[in-house]
Short mmCIF file of C-alpha atoms in Angstrom, two decimals:
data_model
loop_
_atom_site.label_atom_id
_atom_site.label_comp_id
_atom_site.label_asym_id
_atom_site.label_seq_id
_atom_site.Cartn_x
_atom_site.Cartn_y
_atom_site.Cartn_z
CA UNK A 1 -59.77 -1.40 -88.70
CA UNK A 2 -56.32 -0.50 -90.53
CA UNK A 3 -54.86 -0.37 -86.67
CA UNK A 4 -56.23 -3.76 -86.09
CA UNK A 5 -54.43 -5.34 -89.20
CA UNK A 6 -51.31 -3.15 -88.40
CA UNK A 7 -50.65 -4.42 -85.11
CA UNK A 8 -50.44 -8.05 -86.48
CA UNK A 9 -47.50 -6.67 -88.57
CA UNK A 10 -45.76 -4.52 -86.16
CA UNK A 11 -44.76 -3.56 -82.35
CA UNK A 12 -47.35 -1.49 -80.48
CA UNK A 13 -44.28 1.04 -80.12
CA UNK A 14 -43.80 1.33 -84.39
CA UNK A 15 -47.99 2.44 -84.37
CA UNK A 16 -47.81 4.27 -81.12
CA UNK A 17 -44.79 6.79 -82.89
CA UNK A 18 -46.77 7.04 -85.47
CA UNK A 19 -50.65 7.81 -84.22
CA UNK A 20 -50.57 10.77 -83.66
CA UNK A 21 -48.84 11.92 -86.87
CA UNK A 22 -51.44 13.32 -89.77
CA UNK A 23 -51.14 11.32 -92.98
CA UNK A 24 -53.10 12.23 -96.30
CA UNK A 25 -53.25 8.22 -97.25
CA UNK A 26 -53.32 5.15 -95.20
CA UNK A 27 -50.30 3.93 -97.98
CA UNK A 28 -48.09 6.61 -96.21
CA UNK A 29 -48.42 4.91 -92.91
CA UNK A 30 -48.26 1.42 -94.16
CA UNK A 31 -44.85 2.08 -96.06
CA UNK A 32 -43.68 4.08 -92.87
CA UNK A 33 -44.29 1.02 -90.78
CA UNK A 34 -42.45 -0.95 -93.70
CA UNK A 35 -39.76 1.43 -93.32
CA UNK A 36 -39.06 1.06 -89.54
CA UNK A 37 -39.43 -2.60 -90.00
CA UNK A 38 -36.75 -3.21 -92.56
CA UNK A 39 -34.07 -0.77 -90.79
CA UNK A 40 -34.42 -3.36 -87.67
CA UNK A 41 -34.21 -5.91 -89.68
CA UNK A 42 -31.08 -4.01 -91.56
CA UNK A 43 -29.53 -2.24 -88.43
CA UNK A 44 -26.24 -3.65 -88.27
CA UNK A 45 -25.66 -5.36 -91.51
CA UNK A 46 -23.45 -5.43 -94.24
CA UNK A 47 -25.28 -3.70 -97.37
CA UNK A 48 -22.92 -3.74 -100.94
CA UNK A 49 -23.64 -1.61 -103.81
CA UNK A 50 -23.10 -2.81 -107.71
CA UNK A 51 -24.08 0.01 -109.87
CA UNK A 52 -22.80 2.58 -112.60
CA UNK A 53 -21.80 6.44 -112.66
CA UNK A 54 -24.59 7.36 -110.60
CA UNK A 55 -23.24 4.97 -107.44
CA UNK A 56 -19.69 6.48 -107.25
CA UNK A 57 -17.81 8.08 -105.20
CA UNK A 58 -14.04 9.11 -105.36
CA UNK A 59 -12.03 6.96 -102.60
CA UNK A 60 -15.04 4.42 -102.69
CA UNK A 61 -15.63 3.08 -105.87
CA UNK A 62 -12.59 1.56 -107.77
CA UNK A 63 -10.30 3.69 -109.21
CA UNK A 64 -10.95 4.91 -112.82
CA UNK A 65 -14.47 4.50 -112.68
CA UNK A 66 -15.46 7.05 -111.07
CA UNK A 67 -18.22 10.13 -111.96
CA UNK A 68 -18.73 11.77 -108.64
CA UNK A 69 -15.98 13.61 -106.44
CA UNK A 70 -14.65 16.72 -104.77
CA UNK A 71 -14.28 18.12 -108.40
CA UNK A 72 -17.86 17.32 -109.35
CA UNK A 73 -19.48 19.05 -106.20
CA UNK A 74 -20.45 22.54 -107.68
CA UNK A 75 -22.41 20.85 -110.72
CA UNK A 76 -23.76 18.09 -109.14
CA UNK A 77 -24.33 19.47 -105.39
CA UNK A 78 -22.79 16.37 -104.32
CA UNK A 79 -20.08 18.22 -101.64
CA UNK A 80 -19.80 14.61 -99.52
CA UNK A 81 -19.51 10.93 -99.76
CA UNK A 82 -22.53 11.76 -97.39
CA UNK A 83 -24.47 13.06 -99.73
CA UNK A 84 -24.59 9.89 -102.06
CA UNK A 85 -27.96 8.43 -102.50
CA UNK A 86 -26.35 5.67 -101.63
CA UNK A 87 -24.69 6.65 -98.66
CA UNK A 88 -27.70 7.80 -96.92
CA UNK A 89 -29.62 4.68 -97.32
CA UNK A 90 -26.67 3.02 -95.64
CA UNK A 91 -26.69 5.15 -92.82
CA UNK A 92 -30.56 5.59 -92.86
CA UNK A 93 -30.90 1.95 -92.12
CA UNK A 94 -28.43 1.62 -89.61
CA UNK A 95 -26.05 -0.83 -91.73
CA UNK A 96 -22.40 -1.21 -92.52
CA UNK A 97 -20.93 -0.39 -96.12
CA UNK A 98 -19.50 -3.32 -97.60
CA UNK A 99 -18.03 -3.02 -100.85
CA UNK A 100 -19.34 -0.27 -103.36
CA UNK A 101 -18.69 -1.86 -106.83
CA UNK A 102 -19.78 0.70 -108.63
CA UNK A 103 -18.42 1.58 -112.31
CA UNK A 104 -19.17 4.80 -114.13
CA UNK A 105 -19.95 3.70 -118.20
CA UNK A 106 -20.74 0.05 -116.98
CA UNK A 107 -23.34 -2.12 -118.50
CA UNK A 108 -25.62 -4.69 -117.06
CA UNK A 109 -25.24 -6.34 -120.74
CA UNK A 110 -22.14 -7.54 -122.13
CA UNK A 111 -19.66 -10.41 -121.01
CA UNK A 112 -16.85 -8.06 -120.11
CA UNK A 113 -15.32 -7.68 -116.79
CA UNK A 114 -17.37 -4.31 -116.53
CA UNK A 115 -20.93 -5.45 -116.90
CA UNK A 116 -22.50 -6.14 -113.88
CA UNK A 117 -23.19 -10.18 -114.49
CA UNK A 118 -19.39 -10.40 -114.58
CA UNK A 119 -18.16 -13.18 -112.23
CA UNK A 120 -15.56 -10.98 -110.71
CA UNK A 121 -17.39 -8.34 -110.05
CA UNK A 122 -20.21 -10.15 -107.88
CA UNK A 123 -17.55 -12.16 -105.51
CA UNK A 124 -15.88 -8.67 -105.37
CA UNK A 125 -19.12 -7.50 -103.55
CA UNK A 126 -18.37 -9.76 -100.61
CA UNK A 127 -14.25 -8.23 -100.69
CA UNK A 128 -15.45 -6.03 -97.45
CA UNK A 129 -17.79 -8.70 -95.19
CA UNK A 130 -20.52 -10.78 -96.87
CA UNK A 131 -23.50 -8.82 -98.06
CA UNK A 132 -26.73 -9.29 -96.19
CA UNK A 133 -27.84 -6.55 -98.55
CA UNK A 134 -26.97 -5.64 -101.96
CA UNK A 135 -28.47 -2.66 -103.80
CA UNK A 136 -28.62 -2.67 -107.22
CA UNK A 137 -28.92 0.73 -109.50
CA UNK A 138 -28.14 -0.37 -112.95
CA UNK A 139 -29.55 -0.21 -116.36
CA UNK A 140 -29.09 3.80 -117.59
CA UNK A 141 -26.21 2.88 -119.94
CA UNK A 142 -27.64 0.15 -121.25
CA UNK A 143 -30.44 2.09 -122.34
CA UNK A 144 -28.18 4.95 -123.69
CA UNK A 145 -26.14 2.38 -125.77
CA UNK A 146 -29.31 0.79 -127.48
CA UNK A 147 -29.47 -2.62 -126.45
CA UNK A 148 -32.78 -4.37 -126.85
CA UNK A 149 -35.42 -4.13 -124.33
CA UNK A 150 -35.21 -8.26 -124.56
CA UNK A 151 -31.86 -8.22 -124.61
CA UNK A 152 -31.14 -6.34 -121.50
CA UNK A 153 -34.49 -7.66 -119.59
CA UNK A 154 -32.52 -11.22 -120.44
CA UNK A 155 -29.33 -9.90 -118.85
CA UNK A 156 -30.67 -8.07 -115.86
CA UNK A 157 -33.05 -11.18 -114.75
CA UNK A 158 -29.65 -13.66 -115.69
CA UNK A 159 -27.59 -10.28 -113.09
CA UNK A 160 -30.20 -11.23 -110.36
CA UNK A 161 -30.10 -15.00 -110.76
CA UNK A 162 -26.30 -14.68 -110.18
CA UNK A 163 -26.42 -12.46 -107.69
CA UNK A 164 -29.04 -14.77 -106.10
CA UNK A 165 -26.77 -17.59 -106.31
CA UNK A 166 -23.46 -15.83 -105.38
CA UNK A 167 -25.74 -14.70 -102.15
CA UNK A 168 -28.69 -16.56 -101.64
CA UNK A 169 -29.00 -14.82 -97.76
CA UNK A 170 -28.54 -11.44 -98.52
CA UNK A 171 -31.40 -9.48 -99.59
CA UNK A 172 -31.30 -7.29 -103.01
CA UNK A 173 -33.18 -4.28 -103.93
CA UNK A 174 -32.96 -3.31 -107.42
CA UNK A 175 -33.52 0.27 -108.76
#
């Protein structure tokens, strides 16, 4: 029955890969097949990244922002660029990096040039191609500085909305 309803949603070749493969839950297959779907769908495109410390990378993030490096490798295991969670869902999915406009300290909160609803800093995230894709891990430091769970549920929906507007193509998956 679940193969029935499956092959509705994808190619005979996505659930022939897959049969003969043990899983514990039919969930595990269904978000494999999800999987595989979205990297064709991804393969190729440009994906951006807006996002704090935790999205950085030394020689891909803008200068003076940045958490992770060379110098940060034997406390955070992060050796590579490659390593990035970031990074591998790039590469995982077949895409293109466009711009990584990631800030370590920055806010999804605030009006200043930092936070990520700042004008600049979403038409920056088209500086390298225009996104199809735009991953969004933001929030921590908001949390860590005490703003209001209204407050910053206000300013992440008003981040989306803009983002939304700025690229109303491009698809955005939000940590």
């Amino acid at each position: 029955r679940l193969k029935s309803r499956l092959r509705s949603w994808y190619t005979s070749k996505d659930i022939k890969e897959l049969e003969g493969a043990v899983f514990e839950q039919p969930v595990f297959l269904i978000g494999k097949l999800r999987e595989r779907r979205e990297e064709r769908e991804v393969a190729g495109k440009i994906i951006s990244i807006l996002g704090d410390s935790m999205s950085t990378y030394e020689g891909y993030t803008p200068e003076g922002f940045v958490f992770y490096g060379p110098w940060s490798a034997k406390e955070t295991g992060i050796t590579s660029v490659e390593d990035t969670w970031w990074m591998k869902v790039v590469k995982g999915m077949g895409g293109v990096l466009g711009k990584n406009n990631s800030l370590s300290g920055s806010l999804v909160s605030g009006r200043s040039v930092t936070s990520a609803t700042s004008p600049r800093r979403i038409a920056d995230l088209a500086s390298n191609g225009i996104p199809d894709v735009i991953l969004v891990a933001m929030g921590a430091n908001d949390w860590g500085f005490g703003f209001l769970p209204e407050e910053f549920e206000s300013e992440y929906r008003r981040m989306v909305h803009l983002l939304k507007a700025a690229y109303p193509k491009a698809r955005i998956y939000c940590s």
